[in-house]
Amino acid sequence: MSDQPKRRKLLCIGHRGAMGHEPENTLLSIEKAISLGASWVEIDVYFVDGHLVVIHDDRLERTTNGTGYLSKKTFEYLRSLDAGKGQKIPTLKEVFDFINGKAGLNIELKGPQTAEPVTDLIKKQLDRRWRYENILVSSFNHRELLNVKRFDPKVRIGLIIAELPVDNAALAERLGCYSVHPSIEFINEVFVHDAHKRGLKVFVFTVNIPEDIKRMASLEVDGVFTDYPERVVKFSG
Ligand code: G3P
Ligand code: MG
């Protein structure tokens, strides 16, 4: 038997579904991610006109045939739009129902006032087939993230960071996070080691180039967000 420590498996998280293949943040994209072997799917969420909608930008032009700021629209208008290949902008509830046990779900809170409705919806899903372990809520908005923890301390949260903090993953530990999600731009061995020492998982975004996927595996990060799940699943087994 070899004395070599076992290499960590790389969790494959489909970014906005599998946005390298299908229109981002649509049910089609989520379906593609799962069919390519992603064990988790990441999507972005805003709270608009009393509904949790799955979309990345605060404006509509880039990903739909609509125009203007999301926050100024009615739910009815948002649902009338084409989000690519005839897909509708999904609601978060539709995403929960669609995945239905086939993958884990990472909900990234994009807009303000999302923590409460998201936590409420999670509670309802827990009465069905979802479990806390299959849901992860993340955000660049660390205050909103902290609100999730206040509404339900059992919901797992992940701190997204787009820079390299001087105290590495200390804030994620302090906020009671399950994981920390650094940008690939800044990730290094010291950060990964620090996060692991604090008992945090490290999920890196966005990792698409095979050379980078290999580098992430050798850095022993726990998972990566990718637009191309098929490139990462080789490292997941
Ligand atoms: O959650 C990881 C990643 O999705 C964060 O960046 O801009 O793609 O939502 P963005
Ligand atoms: Mg995102």
PDB file of C-alpha atoms and ligand atoms in Angstrom:
ATOM      1  CA  MET A   1       0.000   0.000   0.000  1.00  0.00           C
ATOM      2  CA  SER A   2       1.200   3.492  -0.857  1.00  0.00           C
ATOM      3  CA  ASP A   3       1.902   6.015   1.896  1.00  0.00           C
ATOM      4  CA  GLN A   4       0.796   8.818  -0.416  1.00  0.00           C
ATOM      5  CA  PRO A   5      -2.111  10.785   1.052  1.00  0.00           C
ATOM      6  CA  LYS A   6      -5.278  10.473  -1.027  1.00  0.00           C
ATOM      7  CA  ARG A   7      -5.900  13.450  -3.289  1.00  0.00           C
ATOM      8  CA  ARG A   8      -9.054  15.397  -2.477  1.00  0.00           C
ATOM      9  CA  LYS A   9     -11.910  14.887  -4.951  1.00  0.00           C
ATOM     10  CA  LEU A  10     -12.812  18.022  -6.846  1.00  0.00           C
ATOM     11  CA  LEU A  11     -16.498  18.862  -6.476  1.00  0.00           C
ATOM     12  CA  CYS A  12     -17.909  19.888  -9.850  1.00  0.00           C
ATOM     13  CA  ILE A  13     -20.263  22.864  -9.525  1.00  0.00           C
ATOM     14  CA  GLY A  14     -21.981  23.871 -12.757  1.00  0.00           C
ATOM     15  CA  HIS A  15     -21.729  27.662 -13.074  1.00  0.00           C
ATOM     16  CA  ARG A  16     -25.133  29.240 -13.852  1.00  0.00           C
ATOM     17  CA  GLY A  17     -25.969  25.673 -14.878  1.00  0.00           C
ATOM     18  CA  ALA A  18     -23.610  24.835 -17.700  1.00  0.00           C
ATOM     19  CA  MET A  19     -23.343  28.270 -19.251  1.00  0.00           C
ATOM     20  CA  GLY A  20     -20.601  27.171 -21.636  1.00  0.00           C
ATOM     21  CA  HIS A  21     -23.266  25.128 -23.419  1.00  0.00           C
ATOM     22  CA  GLU A  22     -26.712  26.587 -22.781  1.00  0.00           C
ATOM     23  CA  PRO A  23     -28.238  29.980 -21.881  1.00  0.00           C
ATOM     24  CA  GLU A  24     -27.090  30.765 -18.353  1.00  0.00           C
ATOM     25  CA  ASN A  25     -29.409  30.434 -15.361  1.00  0.00           C
ATOM     26  CA  THR A  26     -32.135  28.588 -17.293  1.00  0.00           C
ATOM     27  CA  LEU A  27     -33.626  25.169 -16.621  1.00  0.00           C
ATOM     28  CA  LEU A  28     -32.003  24.017 -19.877  1.00  0.00           C
ATOM     29  CA  SER A  29     -28.606  25.039 -18.573  1.00  0.00           C
ATOM     30  CA  ILE A  30     -29.226  23.266 -15.253  1.00  0.00           C
ATOM     31  CA  GLU A  31     -30.336  20.129 -17.056  1.00  0.00           C
ATOM     32  CA  LYS A  32     -27.158  20.228 -19.167  1.00  0.00           C
ATOM     33  CA  ALA A  33     -24.935  20.616 -16.100  1.00  0.00           C
ATOM     34  CA  ILE A  34     -26.527  17.586 -14.458  1.00  0.00           C
ATOM     35  CA  SER A  35     -26.337  15.508 -17.624  1.00  0.00           C
ATOM     36  CA  LEU A  36     -22.623  16.333 -17.904  1.00  0.00           C
ATOM     37  CA  GLY A  37     -22.060  15.040 -14.386  1.00  0.00           C
ATOM     38  CA  ALA A  38     -22.036  18.163 -12.208  1.00  0.00           C
ATOM     39  CA  SER A  39     -22.926  17.133  -8.678  1.00  0.00           C
ATOM     40  CA  TRP A  40     -23.872  20.724  -7.759  1.00  0.00           C
ATOM     41  CA  VAL A  41     -25.392  23.591  -9.685  1.00  0.00           C
ATOM     42  CA  GLU A  42     -24.875  27.291  -8.972  1.00  0.00           C
ATOM     43  CA  ILE A  43     -27.471  29.909  -9.906  1.00  0.00           C
ATOM     44  CA  ASP A  44     -27.945  33.642  -9.170  1.00  0.00           C
ATOM     45  CA  VAL A  45     -31.034  35.060  -7.486  1.00  0.00           C
ATOM     46  CA  TYR A  46     -32.816  38.416  -7.155  1.00  0.00           C
ATOM     47  CA  PHE A  47     -36.046  39.259  -5.328  1.00  0.00           C
ATOM     48  CA  VAL A  48     -38.275  41.238  -7.712  1.00  0.00           C
ATOM     49  CA  ASP A  49     -41.943  42.160  -7.388  1.00  0.00           C
ATOM     50  CA  GLY A  50     -42.401  39.608  -4.584  1.00  0.00           C
ATOM     51  CA  HIS A  51     -40.748  36.739  -6.480  1.00  0.00           C
ATOM     52  CA  LEU A  52     -37.311  35.061  -6.369  1.00  0.00           C
ATOM     53  CA  VAL A  53     -36.037  35.028  -9.942  1.00  0.00           C
ATOM     54  CA  VAL A  54     -32.938  33.337 -11.332  1.00  0.00           C
ATOM     55  CA  ILE A  55     -30.767  35.736 -13.334  1.00  0.00           C
ATOM     56  CA  HIS A  56     -27.240  37.101 -13.047  1.00  0.00           C
ATOM     57  CA  ASP A  57     -27.354  40.806 -13.983  1.00  0.00           C
ATOM     58  CA  ASP A  58     -29.355  43.638 -12.487  1.00  0.00           C
ATOM     59  CA  ARG A  59     -30.293  44.629 -16.061  1.00  0.00           C
ATOM     60  CA  LEU A  60     -32.022  42.527 -18.687  1.00  0.00           C
ATOM     61  CA  GLU A  61     -30.198  43.250 -21.956  1.00  0.00           C
ATOM     62  CA  ARG A  62     -27.310  40.771 -21.843  1.00  0.00           C
ATOM     63  CA  THR A  63     -29.261  37.585 -21.163  1.00  0.00           C
ATOM     64  CA  THR A  64     -32.833  38.301 -22.331  1.00  0.00           C
ATOM     65  CA  ASN A  65     -34.779  40.153 -25.020  1.00  0.00           C
ATOM     66  CA  GLY A  66     -35.954  42.642 -22.390  1.00  0.00           C
ATOM     67  CA  THR A  67     -34.506  46.015 -21.433  1.00  0.00           C
ATOM     68  CA  GLY A  68     -33.919  48.001 -18.274  1.00  0.00           C
ATOM     69  CA  TYR A  69     -33.350  47.337 -14.609  1.00  0.00           C
ATOM     70  CA  LEU A  70     -34.822  44.161 -13.143  1.00  0.00           C
ATOM     71  CA  SER A  71     -35.891  45.946  -9.977  1.00  0.00           C
ATOM     72  CA  LYS A  72     -38.272  48.199 -11.928  1.00  0.00           C
ATOM     73  CA  LYS A  73     -40.144  45.360 -13.651  1.00  0.00           C
ATOM     74  CA  THR A  74     -43.219  43.343 -12.818  1.00  0.00           C
ATOM     75  CA  PHE A  75     -42.947  39.597 -12.429  1.00  0.00           C
ATOM     76  CA  GLU A  76     -45.387  39.227 -15.315  1.00  0.00           C
ATOM     77  CA  TYR A  77     -43.080  41.189 -17.635  1.00  0.00           C
ATOM     78  CA  LEU A  78     -40.000  39.198 -16.542  1.00  0.00           C
ATOM     79  CA  ARG A  79     -41.825  35.949 -17.239  1.00  0.00           C
ATOM     80  CA  SER A  80     -42.792  37.113 -20.722  1.00  0.00           C
ATOM     81  CA  LEU A  81     -39.120  37.398 -21.756  1.00  0.00           C
ATOM     82  CA  ASP A  82     -36.918  34.976 -23.643  1.00  0.00           C
ATOM     83  CA  ALA A  83     -33.811  34.125 -21.615  1.00  0.00           C
ATOM     84  CA  GLY A  84     -32.316  32.241 -24.580  1.00  0.00           C
ATOM     85  CA  LYS A  85     -33.530  29.338 -26.750  1.00  0.00           C
ATOM     86  CA  GLY A  86     -37.094  30.154 -25.757  1.00  0.00           C
ATOM     87  CA  GLN A  87     -36.393  29.600 -22.047  1.00  0.00           C
ATOM     88  CA  LYS A  88     -38.139  31.687 -19.392  1.00  0.00           C
ATOM     89  CA  ILE A  89     -36.336  33.331 -16.496  1.00  0.00           C
ATOM     90  CA  PRO A  90     -36.918  30.600 -13.873  1.00  0.00           C
ATOM     91  CA  THR A  91     -38.141  31.158 -10.347  1.00  0.00           C
ATOM     92  CA  LEU A  92     -36.064  29.716  -7.531  1.00  0.00           C
ATOM     93  CA  LYS A  93     -38.974  27.422  -6.642  1.00  0.00           C
ATOM     94  CA  GLU A  94     -38.955  26.012 -10.187  1.00  0.00           C
ATOM     95  CA  VAL A  95     -35.225  25.321  -9.870  1.00  0.00           C
ATOM     96  CA  PHE A  96     -35.739  23.412  -6.602  1.00  0.00           C
ATOM     97  CA  ASP A  97     -38.534  21.362  -8.202  1.00  0.00           C
ATOM     98  CA  PHE A  98     -36.562  20.749 -11.382  1.00  0.00           C
ATOM     99  CA  ILE A  99     -33.392  19.514  -9.655  1.00  0.00           C
ATOM    100  CA  ASN A 100     -35.427  17.392  -7.271  1.00  0.00           C
ATOM    101  CA  GLY A 101     -32.572  15.383  -5.738  1.00  0.00           C
ATOM    102  CA  LYS A 102     -30.416  15.105  -8.878  1.00  0.00           C
ATOM    103  CA  ALA A 103     -27.787  17.610  -7.639  1.00  0.00           C
ATOM    104  CA  GLY A 104     -26.964  20.002  -4.835  1.00  0.00           C
ATOM    105  CA  LEU A 105     -28.034  23.622  -5.219  1.00  0.00           C
ATOM    106  CA  ASN A 106     -25.847  26.675  -4.593  1.00  0.00           C
ATOM    107  CA  ILE A 107     -28.012  29.789  -4.460  1.00  0.00           C
ATOM    108  CA  GLU A 108     -25.986  32.964  -4.941  1.00  0.00           C
ATOM    109  CA  LEU A 109     -27.791  35.988  -3.496  1.00  0.00           C
ATOM    110  CA  LYS A 110     -27.327  38.837  -5.935  1.00  0.00           C
ATOM    111  CA  GLY A 111     -29.902  41.416  -5.041  1.00  0.00           C
ATOM    112  CA  PRO A 112     -30.773  43.173  -1.796  1.00  0.00           C
ATOM    113  CA  GLN A 113     -33.515  41.770   0.467  1.00  0.00           C
ATOM    114  CA  THR A 114     -32.950  38.225  -0.765  1.00  0.00           C
ATOM    115  CA  ALA A 115     -31.937  36.556   2.517  1.00  0.00           C
ATOM    116  CA  GLU A 116     -35.413  36.382   4.061  1.00  0.00           C
ATOM    117  CA  PRO A 117     -37.414  35.070   1.068  1.00  0.00           C
ATOM    118  CA  VAL A 118     -34.639  32.596   0.202  1.00  0.00           C
ATOM    119  CA  THR A 119     -34.502  31.270   3.768  1.00  0.00           C
ATOM    120  CA  ASP A 120     -38.304  30.982   3.813  1.00  0.00           C
ATOM    121  CA  LEU A 121     -38.302  29.020   0.580  1.00  0.00           C
ATOM    122  CA  ILE A 122     -35.518  26.734   1.824  1.00  0.00           C
ATOM    123  CA  LYS A 123     -37.629  25.977   4.897  1.00  0.00           C
ATOM    124  CA  LYS A 124     -40.497  24.876   2.641  1.00  0.00           C
ATOM    125  CA  GLN A 125     -38.192  22.675   0.572  1.00  0.00           C
ATOM    126  CA  LEU A 126     -36.894  20.977   3.710  1.00  0.00           C
ATOM    127  CA  ASP A 127     -40.391  19.649   4.318  1.00  0.00           C
ATOM    128  CA  ARG A 128     -40.122  17.992   0.919  1.00  0.00           C
ATOM    129  CA  ARG A 129     -37.089  16.052  -0.327  1.00  0.00           C
ATOM    130  CA  TRP A 130     -34.348  18.643   0.209  1.00  0.00           C
ATOM    131  CA  ARG A 131     -31.891  18.532   3.110  1.00  0.00           C
ATOM    132  CA  TYR A 132     -29.594  21.185   4.580  1.00  0.00           C
ATOM    133  CA  GLU A 133     -26.542  19.316   3.195  1.00  0.00           C
ATOM    134  CA  ASN A 134     -27.790  19.693  -0.383  1.00  0.00           C
ATOM    135  CA  ILE A 135     -28.216  23.464  -0.230  1.00  0.00           C
ATOM    136  CA  LEU A 136     -25.565  26.172   0.007  1.00  0.00           C
ATOM    137  CA  VAL A 137     -26.307  29.915   0.009  1.00  0.00           C
ATOM    138  CA  SER A 138     -23.481  32.231  -1.041  1.00  0.00           C
ATOM    139  CA  SER A 139     -22.942  35.905  -1.769  1.00  0.00           C
ATOM    140  CA  PHE A 140     -20.497  38.735  -2.348  1.00  0.00           C
ATOM    141  CA  ASN A 141     -22.929  40.643  -0.143  1.00  0.00           C
ATOM    142  CA  HIS A 142     -21.663  39.491   3.231  1.00  0.00           C
ATOM    143  CA  ARG A 143     -24.369  41.313   5.186  1.00  0.00           C
ATOM    144  CA  GLU A 144     -27.108  39.549   3.250  1.00  0.00           C
ATOM    145  CA  LEU A 145     -25.301  36.275   3.910  1.00  0.00           C
ATOM    146  CA  LEU A 146     -25.174  36.959   7.607  1.00  0.00           C
ATOM    147  CA  ASN A 147     -28.936  37.602   7.528  1.00  0.00           C
ATOM    148  CA  VAL A 148     -29.440  34.091   6.167  1.00  0.00           C
ATOM    149  CA  LYS A 149     -27.619  32.738   9.219  1.00  0.00           C
ATOM    150  CA  ARG A 150     -29.810  34.897  11.469  1.00  0.00           C
ATOM    151  CA  PHE A 151     -33.017  33.619   9.858  1.00  0.00           C
ATOM    152  CA  ASP A 152     -31.888  29.995  10.019  1.00  0.00           C
ATOM    153  CA  PRO A 153     -28.517  29.108  11.600  1.00  0.00           C
ATOM    154  CA  LYS A 154     -28.644  25.643  10.054  1.00  0.00           C
ATOM    155  CA  VAL A 155     -28.528  26.868   6.459  1.00  0.00           C
ATOM    156  CA  ARG A 156     -25.002  26.456   5.070  1.00  0.00           C
ATOM    157  CA  ILE A 157     -23.443  29.667   3.811  1.00  0.00           C
ATOM    158  CA  GLY A 158     -20.435  30.330   1.580  1.00  0.00           C
ATOM    159  CA  LEU A 159     -18.491  33.587   1.551  1.00  0.00           C
ATOM    160  CA  ILE A 160     -17.596  34.746  -1.960  1.00  0.00           C
ATOM    161  CA  ILE A 161     -14.473  36.881  -2.185  1.00  0.00           C
ATOM    162  CA  ALA A 162     -12.958  38.536  -5.216  1.00  0.00           C
ATOM    163  CA  GLU A 163      -9.747  39.596  -3.500  1.00  0.00           C
ATOM    164  CA  LEU A 164      -7.116  38.097  -1.209  1.00  0.00           C
ATOM    165  CA  PRO A 165      -7.828  39.249   2.377  1.00  0.00           C
ATOM    166  CA  VAL A 166      -4.820  39.916   4.599  1.00  0.00           C
ATOM    167  CA  ASP A 167      -6.236  37.468   7.127  1.00  0.00           C
ATOM    168  CA  ASN A 168      -7.081  34.853   4.468  1.00  0.00           C
ATOM    169  CA  ALA A 169     -10.264  32.934   5.414  1.00  0.00           C
ATOM    170  CA  ALA A 170     -10.690  34.429   8.907  1.00  0.00           C
ATOM    171  CA  LEU A 171     -13.894  36.302   8.050  1.00  0.00           C
ATOM    172  CA  ALA A 172     -15.570  33.164   6.677  1.00  0.00           C
ATOM    173  CA  GLU A 173     -14.855  31.386   9.957  1.00  0.00           C
ATOM    174  CA  ARG A 174     -16.109  34.345  11.983  1.00  0.00           C
ATOM    175  CA  LEU A 175     -19.402  34.463  10.066  1.00  0.00           C
ATOM    176  CA  GLY A 176     -19.994  30.763  10.637  1.00  0.00           C
ATOM    177  CA  CYS A 177     -19.555  29.793   6.988  1.00  0.00           C
ATOM    178  CA  TYR A 178     -19.444  26.269   5.669  1.00  0.00           C
ATOM    179  CA  SER A 179     -17.241  27.325   2.763  1.00  0.00           C
ATOM    180  CA  VAL A 180     -15.278  30.145   1.212  1.00  0.00           C
ATOM    181  CA  HIS A 181     -15.454  30.869  -2.538  1.00  0.00           C
ATOM    182  CA  PRO A 182     -12.380  32.750  -3.768  1.00  0.00           C
ATOM    183  CA  SER A 183     -11.760  33.948  -7.312  1.00  0.00           C
ATOM    184  CA  ILE A 184      -9.216  31.902  -9.260  1.00  0.00           C
ATOM    185  CA  GLU A 185      -7.348  35.165  -9.764  1.00  0.00           C
ATOM    186  CA  PHE A 186      -6.120  35.201  -6.168  1.00  0.00           C
ATOM    187  CA  ILE A 187      -6.144  31.643  -4.938  1.00  0.00           C
ATOM    188  CA  ASN A 188      -2.898  30.313  -3.515  1.00  0.00           C
ATOM    189  CA  GLU A 189      -1.582  27.538  -1.291  1.00  0.00           C
ATOM    190  CA  VAL A 190      -1.459  29.696   1.842  1.00  0.00           C
ATOM    191  CA  PHE A 191      -5.131  30.625   1.497  1.00  0.00           C
ATOM    192  CA  VAL A 192      -6.247  27.030   0.907  1.00  0.00           C
ATOM    193  CA  HIS A 193      -4.242  25.812   3.880  1.00  0.00           C
ATOM    194  CA  ASP A 194      -5.626  28.581   6.114  1.00  0.00           C
ATOM    195  CA  ALA A 195      -9.229  27.829   5.099  1.00  0.00           C
ATOM    196  CA  HIS A 196      -8.798  24.106   5.691  1.00  0.00           C
ATOM    197  CA  LYS A 197      -7.219  24.755   9.091  1.00  0.00           C
ATOM    198  CA  ARG A 198     -10.385  26.684   9.973  1.00  0.00           C
ATOM    199  CA  GLY A 199     -12.565  23.772   8.878  1.00  0.00           C
ATOM    200  CA  LEU A 200     -13.844  25.518   5.743  1.00  0.00           C
ATOM    201  CA  LYS A 201     -14.326  24.041   2.277  1.00  0.00           C
ATOM    202  CA  VAL A 202     -12.749  25.968  -0.598  1.00  0.00           C
ATOM    203  CA  PHE A 203     -14.758  26.318  -3.831  1.00  0.00           C
ATOM    204  CA  VAL A 204     -13.026  28.396  -6.533  1.00  0.00           C
ATOM    205  CA  PHE A 205     -14.696  30.365  -9.361  1.00  0.00           C
ATOM    206  CA  THR A 206     -14.643  30.261 -12.376  1.00  0.00           C
ATOM    207  CA  VAL A 207     -12.393  27.458 -13.585  1.00  0.00           C
ATOM    208  CA  ASN A 208     -12.706  26.523 -17.246  1.00  0.00           C
ATOM    209  CA  ILE A 209      -9.229  25.968 -18.675  1.00  0.00           C
ATOM    210  CA  PRO A 210      -7.931  22.387 -18.306  1.00  0.00           C
ATOM    211  CA  GLU A 211      -4.539  23.645 -17.102  1.00  0.00           C
ATOM    212  CA  ASP A 212      -6.283  25.628 -14.349  1.00  0.00           C
ATOM    213  CA  ILE A 213      -8.494  22.679 -13.389  1.00  0.00           C
ATOM    214  CA  LYS A 214      -5.329  20.598 -12.872  1.00  0.00           C
ATOM    215  CA  ARG A 215      -3.747  23.391 -10.857  1.00  0.00           C
ATOM    216  CA  MET A 216      -6.839  23.594  -8.614  1.00  0.00           C
ATOM    217  CA  ALA A 217      -6.674  19.837  -8.070  1.00  0.00           C
ATOM    218  CA  SER A 218      -3.030  20.054  -7.067  1.00  0.00           C
ATOM    219  CA  LEU A 219      -3.773  22.968  -4.722  1.00  0.00           C
ATOM    220  CA  GLU A 220      -6.247  20.575  -3.094  1.00  0.00           C
ATOM    221  CA  VAL A 221      -9.209  22.906  -3.241  1.00  0.00           C
ATOM    222  CA  ASP A 222     -12.521  21.147  -2.548  1.00  0.00           C
ATOM    223  CA  GLY A 223     -14.402  22.129  -5.661  1.00  0.00           C
ATOM    224  CA  VAL A 224     -14.653  24.502  -8.589  1.00  0.00           C
ATOM    225  CA  PHE A 225     -17.365  26.435 -10.383  1.00  0.00           C
ATOM    226  CA  THR A 226     -17.157  25.750 -14.087  1.00  0.00           C
ATOM    227  CA  ASP A 227     -19.015  26.643 -17.286  1.00  0.00           C
ATOM    228  CA  TYR A 228     -17.915  23.242 -18.666  1.00  0.00           C
ATOM    229  CA  PRO A 229     -18.707  20.479 -16.146  1.00  0.00           C
ATOM    230  CA  GLU A 230     -17.403  17.750 -18.468  1.00  0.00           C
ATOM    231  CA  ARG A 231     -13.873  19.161 -18.074  1.00  0.00           C
ATOM    232  CA  VAL A 232     -13.988  18.919 -14.270  1.00  0.00           C
ATOM    233  CA  VAL A 233     -15.733  15.586 -13.714  1.00  0.00           C
ATOM    234  CA  LYS A 234     -12.525  13.755 -14.634  1.00  0.00           C
ATOM    235  CA  PHE A 235     -11.093  15.119 -11.392  1.00  0.00           C
ATOM    236  CA  SER A 236     -14.225  14.395  -9.349  1.00  0.00           C
ATOM    237  CA  GLY A 237     -13.957  10.613  -9.173  1.00  0.00           C
TER     238      GLY A 237
HETATM  239  O1  G3P B   1     -20.537  31.919  -7.056  1.00  0.00           O
HETATM  240  C1  G3P B   1     -19.439  31.910  -7.898  1.00  0.00           C
HETATM  241  C2  G3P B   1     -19.613  32.874  -9.041  1.00  0.00           C
HETATM  242  O2  G3P B   1     -20.851  32.629  -9.638  1.00  0.00           O
HETATM  243  C3  G3P B   1     -19.547  34.291  -8.593  1.00  0.00           C
HETATM  244  O3  G3P B   1     -19.495  35.188  -9.630  1.00  0.00           O
HETATM  245  O4  G3P B   1     -20.426  36.838 -11.147  1.00  0.00           O
HETATM  246  O5  G3P B   1     -20.425  34.464 -11.831  1.00  0.00           O
HETATM  247  O6  G3P B   1     -21.990  35.250 -10.080  1.00  0.00           O
HETATM  248  P1  G3P B   1     -20.647  35.456 -10.718  1.00  0.00           P
HETATM  249 MG    MG B   2     -22.944  33.404  -9.474  1.00  0.00          MG
END
